[in-house]
């Protein structure tokens, strides 16, 4: 009997559903829908209320709209009988934080809170909680906590407690009315089942939770803020389960909305990065998956737990059962190229592209591909969205140097791509220097599918072969894999390894480094490292000082 | 009897003539014409021959075309009788070097040399002779020459001997056939009179000539290259005269071409920067004139001769008789803004400007004017064309830091303008630190006329009032003043001071610094200085290394 599962992947700007044949991972139908409100970073919708610098919010209603529309569409389009669709699972950006009341309703749904920025979902790239992260980190080191080293010595401003602390400090009245802070992945899953189940994956990476040690102590939280002594009991509610487990079955409302059976099993919510590993057969130690999109996230499997400074976290069973999964990442990657291409390409360059019948990205890629390594004389730092790994610092910014009056747009475009590859090499060398092996590289994500030159640059800068996902929907496929595992009694897949062996999809060719480029990039990388340390490690903290001056204008 | 003079100013991209009433400096007629070939920096005209990096050539035929057209036009347009036009003078960019044969004909006019880049005029901003400048400077310090300190310790790659040495080394065959290397100002003047007269102003600033000590010794030149032992006698020919003196009268050919009398006196050729001083009444010690255009040049008058590192030169009688004139400059200023505005402004931004009925520069200026100091979080180094003062280094490049995904075009535009103001402050503080007073600032040039915000930023960064030229044609007016002095028997102006008192034109209001901005710019300037020294003084010579890698691709 052929069975099917559905995976739904919620990204930064859109969500997509796939309906997958569990025998071979074939995607029978897929559907994508953009969020109506995209990223809310300027004004609160339908108001004139301007947001402060570094705010990045979303409207949870957009998630429900996307969920209903895309799942419905794949069910209808595939023509598969609902009884054969045995399970579904969702994955999400994280930490994307939904503040809800006792009825599990997002605070921003209430008219009385709609004008309050803190009632809205704080998207992963909301960086306005940096000072609270700084405070938390300072205390963690002062108290010599054991857990801080699991997170590379720094808790990111993007994570749960800095964001929660921001709400508490900036609007304690609202904070008191919030009953629970849920990861969006857990909140959407709870809508489907009616049960509040929290994934230990997001808890581990984003909420300082350890499968044996639990959370930081209540005395730690009390020192951070008197009012946080009981924060875990008061604000982090729900049942904890591991990824691959079942969170329940579809409730009547959503079974009807989606056109599925109430028997459909819903797996525990997952994170878009981590969920992707089995979808590209990243299932062994030393394998690293780079998920490349607006930002980039890396998942590295290992048998050992090491204290690696500047990575985002290491969680046992975090991606594949039985292994430690290290997470690291770059806050802005595709976002940087989009910034440049959307706002800094002249009419003339657009016309040149049109003359060649190419869209602007393809045109720039073509021109940049014809350049040799070092030909532009440019070097950039990829910190346009701050630096997640290995500096864990939202207060640094981008830099480009080497411009002359002859510098061309395609040269800047290539330099920006190269800067992200150098940032990646910094991350990999940091693992190696700390005793964690990185043997094989895999890539997935929208950016990797679209840009051949980018992958060649990465192979050359990293001096490693790169294997590619053979799916445009890798995270959603990963969710479908986890759904199949959650429904193991029907699927027959006892664990993720087994499901991955049947359902993963990778291309049958690899990108190989070009020795001449490797050598030249080695030189450029040395320059990158010098500037990285100069601007990033405090020798010249000009970026922080400029940001402070900028802040004074708010 | 009312008399008139004509001044012709040859800039980087165009030339302009003015016909001036010598009694009051009133411009009766003016005419501008662009050079047909502009700056030749990619391919030699009518060939496929690509030029190497940093070449910047011109076609001397363009100068003659502009001369004939513009002078003719002002004579005709004014309706003044040629007998009342008692003198004319020209000024030029420098060092802009014309290699000629024994008949004073530019080598590039001969078909057999037309495909040879070294046969063409090397424009001031030809930077491809840097390695020859380095070699000359190294030897000058090794030999402990006295003259090197008159040029801030460094001879620029833009000047005469590095350019000449480049021809000698890269094409000795052509070098042997060249009879004379003339400044363009002297070459055009020689066309008018038939006499080869060299201005001691250009000789002083660009050819290491001193009114008492003469040139570097033949033994020095021999050490630089055996073949240069007699370079002065062999390649620097002509009569030396001071600015304000007569170079002769118009020859028949040019009197006819221009519609002027053969009695018309032609003054000694001058430099566009230096010639401007009397046109804005910069005639006293401590007064500094900033001539702002594609690049910026400063002329500072003083009673004392000091060794100021990094300035371009100090020449007695160099601008105003009786004073030392220090020259300093920034290789690219307006050029940087043009680079950005011409190539990095999106269609959307152009449309926004059009909606407001503004040209793009005005639109960006308007948006940028609304920002407060430090609001963008950006900081730039203004080295897109290298750094003339105070580093005298063509091998450094531009830098921008502080970019985020929210950085807007007008923010970059403003940061680029600010970077040039910081560069200027560096120059002024360098004079002060070396005991040369700077009391009053004056500004002229195309950029100063067009951009009110720019002048306010300069006043704020420099914390000084700025007085402005009240003419769009300041250098040409300056030439007309020097022409009047050269014809002193008819004009009655015995010296430049006298002529300036009657003919100079400055506005009756000044730009005043805004105290709040001064304070904030003081902070930003401190950051600029740190980065200037880090990238410019060898702490991190990444820019030079990148340029070397880039060069390897040629």
PDB file of N, CA and C in Angstrom, chain B residues 92-126:
ATOM      1  N   UNK B  92      45.484  75.119 -16.971  1.00  0.00           N
ATOM      2  CA  UNK B  92      45.299  73.716 -17.352  1.00  0.00           C
ATOM      3  C   UNK B  92      45.387  72.836 -16.112  1.00  0.00           C
ATOM      4  N   UNK B  93      44.855  71.605 -16.243  1.00  0.00           N
ATOM      5  CA  UNK B  93      45.203  70.574 -15.260  1.00  0.00           C
ATOM      6  C   UNK B  93      46.708  70.327 -15.363  1.00  0.00           C
ATOM      7  N   UNK B  94      47.298  69.836 -14.284  1.00  0.00           N
ATOM      8  CA  UNK B  94      48.736  69.540 -14.309  1.00  0.00           C
ATOM      9  C   UNK B  94      48.994  68.435 -13.274  1.00  0.00           C
ATOM     10  N   UNK B  95      50.019  67.679 -13.459  1.00  0.00           N
ATOM     11  CA  UNK B  95      50.899  67.565 -14.602  1.00  0.00           C
ATOM     12  C   UNK B  95      50.196  66.761 -15.698  1.00  0.00           C
ATOM     13  N   UNK B  96      49.884  67.458 -16.791  1.00  0.00           N
ATOM     14  CA  UNK B  96      49.309  66.810 -17.966  1.00  0.00           C
ATOM     15  C   UNK B  96      50.342  66.992 -19.069  1.00  0.00           C
ATOM     16  N   UNK B  97      50.895  65.869 -19.493  1.00  0.00           N
ATOM     17  CA  UNK B  97      52.200  65.897 -20.158  1.00  0.00           C
ATOM     18  C   UNK B  97      52.083  65.532 -21.639  1.00  0.00           C
ATOM     19  N   UNK B  98      52.552  66.457 -22.492  1.00  0.00           N
ATOM     20  CA  UNK B  98      52.489  66.260 -23.947  1.00  0.00           C
ATOM     21  C   UNK B  98      53.893  65.923 -24.465  1.00  0.00           C
ATOM     22  N   UNK B  99      54.100  64.724 -25.011  1.00  0.00           N
ATOM     23  CA  UNK B  99      55.390  64.421 -25.618  1.00  0.00           C
ATOM     24  C   UNK B  99      55.387  64.912 -27.072  1.00  0.00           C
ATOM     25  N   UNK B 100      56.370  65.725 -27.416  1.00  0.00           N
ATOM     26  CA  UNK B 100      56.400  66.311 -28.775  1.00  0.00           C
ATOM     27  C   UNK B 100      57.728  66.025 -29.465  1.00  0.00           C
ATOM     28  N   UNK B 101      57.727  66.195 -30.778  1.00  0.00           N
ATOM     29  CA  UNK B 101      58.976  66.031 -31.528  1.00  0.00           C
ATOM     30  C   UNK B 101      59.640  67.401 -31.700  1.00  0.00           C
ATOM     31  N   UNK B 102      60.688  67.459 -32.527  1.00  0.00           N
ATOM     32  CA  UNK B 102      61.473  68.687 -32.661  1.00  0.00           C
ATOM     33  C   UNK B 102      60.658  69.810 -33.306  1.00  0.00           C
ATOM     34  N   UNK B 103      59.559  69.448 -33.964  1.00  0.00           N
ATOM     35  CA  UNK B 103      58.688  70.478 -34.542  1.00  0.00           C
ATOM     36  C   UNK B 103      57.553  70.868 -33.601  1.00  0.00           C
ATOM     37  N   UNK B 104      57.673  70.461 -32.352  1.00  0.00           N
ATOM     38  CA  UNK B 104      56.651  70.757 -31.322  1.00  0.00           C
ATOM     39  C   UNK B 104      55.300  70.124 -31.662  1.00  0.00           C
ATOM     40  N   UNK B 105      55.340  69.007 -32.386  1.00  0.00           N
ATOM     41  CA  UNK B 105      54.106  68.301 -32.758  1.00  0.00           C
ATOM     42  C   UNK B 105      53.944  67.074 -31.849  1.00  0.00           C
ATOM     43  N   UNK B 106      52.769  66.921 -31.235  1.00  0.00           N
ATOM     44  CA  UNK B 106      52.560  65.769 -30.344  1.00  0.00           C
ATOM     45  C   UNK B 106      52.794  64.457 -31.082  1.00  0.00           C
ATOM     46  N   UNK B 107      53.472  63.532 -30.428  1.00  0.00           N
ATOM     47  CA  UNK B 107      53.809  62.252 -31.054  1.00  0.00           C
ATOM     48  C   UNK B 107      52.552  61.507 -31.513  1.00  0.00           C
ATOM     49  N   UNK B 108      51.446  61.684 -30.771  1.00  0.00           N
ATOM     50  CA  UNK B 108      50.229  60.937 -31.111  1.00  0.00           C
ATOM     51  C   UNK B 108      49.588  61.432 -32.403  1.00  0.00           C
ATOM     52  N   UNK B 109      50.058  62.588 -32.923  1.00  0.00           N
ATOM     53  CA  UNK B 109      49.519  63.083 -34.192  1.00  0.00           C
ATOM     54  C   UNK B 109      50.052  62.268 -35.372  1.00  0.00           C
ATOM     55  N   UNK B 110      51.156  61.542 -35.152  1.00  0.00           N
ATOM     56  CA  UNK B 110      51.758  60.782 -36.257  1.00  0.00           C
ATOM     57  C   UNK B 110      51.122  59.392 -36.338  1.00  0.00           C
ATOM     58  N   UNK B 111      50.656  59.029 -37.536  1.00  0.00           N
ATOM     59  CA  UNK B 111      50.006  57.722 -37.693  1.00  0.00           C
ATOM     60  C   UNK B 111      50.855  56.565 -37.175  1.00  0.00           C
ATOM     61  N   UNK B 112      52.162  56.637 -37.316  1.00  0.00           N
ATOM     62  CA  UNK B 112      52.991  55.508 -36.911  1.00  0.00           C
ATOM     63  C   UNK B 112      53.070  55.332 -35.393  1.00  0.00           C
ATOM     64  N   UNK B 113      52.705  56.368 -34.643  1.00  0.00           N
ATOM     65  CA  UNK B 113      52.761  56.251 -33.178  1.00  0.00           C
ATOM     66  C   UNK B 113      51.367  56.177 -32.539  1.00  0.00           C
ATOM     67  N   UNK B 114      50.345  56.270 -33.374  1.00  0.00           N
ATOM     68  CA  UNK B 114      48.984  56.444 -32.856  1.00  0.00           C
ATOM     69  C   UNK B 114      48.515  55.254 -32.016  1.00  0.00           C
ATOM     70  N   UNK B 115      49.069  54.080 -32.278  1.00  0.00           N
ATOM     71  CA  UNK B 115      48.652  52.895 -31.516  1.00  0.00           C
ATOM     72  C   UNK B 115      49.501  52.684 -30.267  1.00  0.00           C
ATOM     73  N   UNK B 116      50.423  53.599 -30.027  1.00  0.00           N
ATOM     74  CA  UNK B 116      51.328  53.484 -28.880  1.00  0.00           C
ATOM     75  C   UNK B 116      50.810  54.364 -27.733  1.00  0.00           C
ATOM     76  N   UNK B 117      50.379  53.776 -26.637  1.00  0.00           N
ATOM     77  CA  UNK B 117      49.810  54.585 -25.543  1.00  0.00           C
ATOM     78  C   UNK B 117      50.765  55.691 -25.084  1.00  0.00           C
ATOM     79  N   UNK B 118      52.055  55.422 -25.121  1.00  0.00           N
ATOM     80  CA  UNK B 118      53.012  56.397 -24.600  1.00  0.00           C
ATOM     81  C   UNK B 118      53.200  57.599 -25.510  1.00  0.00           C
ATOM     82  N   UNK B 119      52.625  57.547 -26.699  1.00  0.00           N
ATOM     83  CA  UNK B 119      52.697  58.698 -27.596  1.00  0.00           C
ATOM     84  C   UNK B 119      51.633  59.737 -27.243  1.00  0.00           C
ATOM     85  N   UNK B 120      50.654  59.344 -26.447  1.00  0.00           N
ATOM     86  CA  UNK B 120      49.530  60.222 -26.133  1.00  0.00           C
ATOM     87  C   UNK B 120      49.835  61.082 -24.905  1.00  0.00           C
ATOM     88  N   UNK B 121      48.971  62.065 -24.707  1.00  0.00           N
ATOM     89  CA  UNK B 121      49.086  62.910 -23.509  1.00  0.00           C
ATOM     90  C   UNK B 121      48.775  62.066 -22.276  1.00  0.00           C
ATOM     91  N   UNK B 122      49.653  62.103 -21.298  1.00  0.00           N
ATOM     92  CA  UNK B 122      49.345  61.485 -20.011  1.00  0.00           C
ATOM     93  C   UNK B 122      48.656  62.534 -19.141  1.00  0.00           C
ATOM     94  N   UNK B 123      47.362  62.288 -18.883  1.00  0.00           N
ATOM     95  CA  UNK B 123      46.556  63.218 -18.082  1.00  0.00           C
ATOM     96  C   UNK B 123      47.050  63.213 -16.628  1.00  0.00           C
ATOM     97  N   UNK B 124      46.754  64.265 -15.899  1.00  0.00           N
ATOM     98  CA  UNK B 124      47.183  64.339 -14.477  1.00  0.00           C
ATOM     99  C   UNK B 124      46.853  63.055 -13.740  1.00  0.00           C
ATOM    100  N   UNK B 125      45.657  62.476 -14.013  1.00  0.00           N
ATOM    101  CA  UNK B 125      45.270  61.322 -13.195  1.00  0.00           C
ATOM    102  C   UNK B 125      45.685  59.984 -13.805  1.00  0.00           C
ATOM    103  N   UNK B 126      46.606  59.998 -14.688  1.00  0.00           N
ATOM    104  CA  UNK B 126      47.283  58.773 -15.134  1.00  0.00           C
ATOM    105  C   UNK B 126      48.126  58.277 -13.944  1.00  0.00           C
TER     106      UNK B 126
END
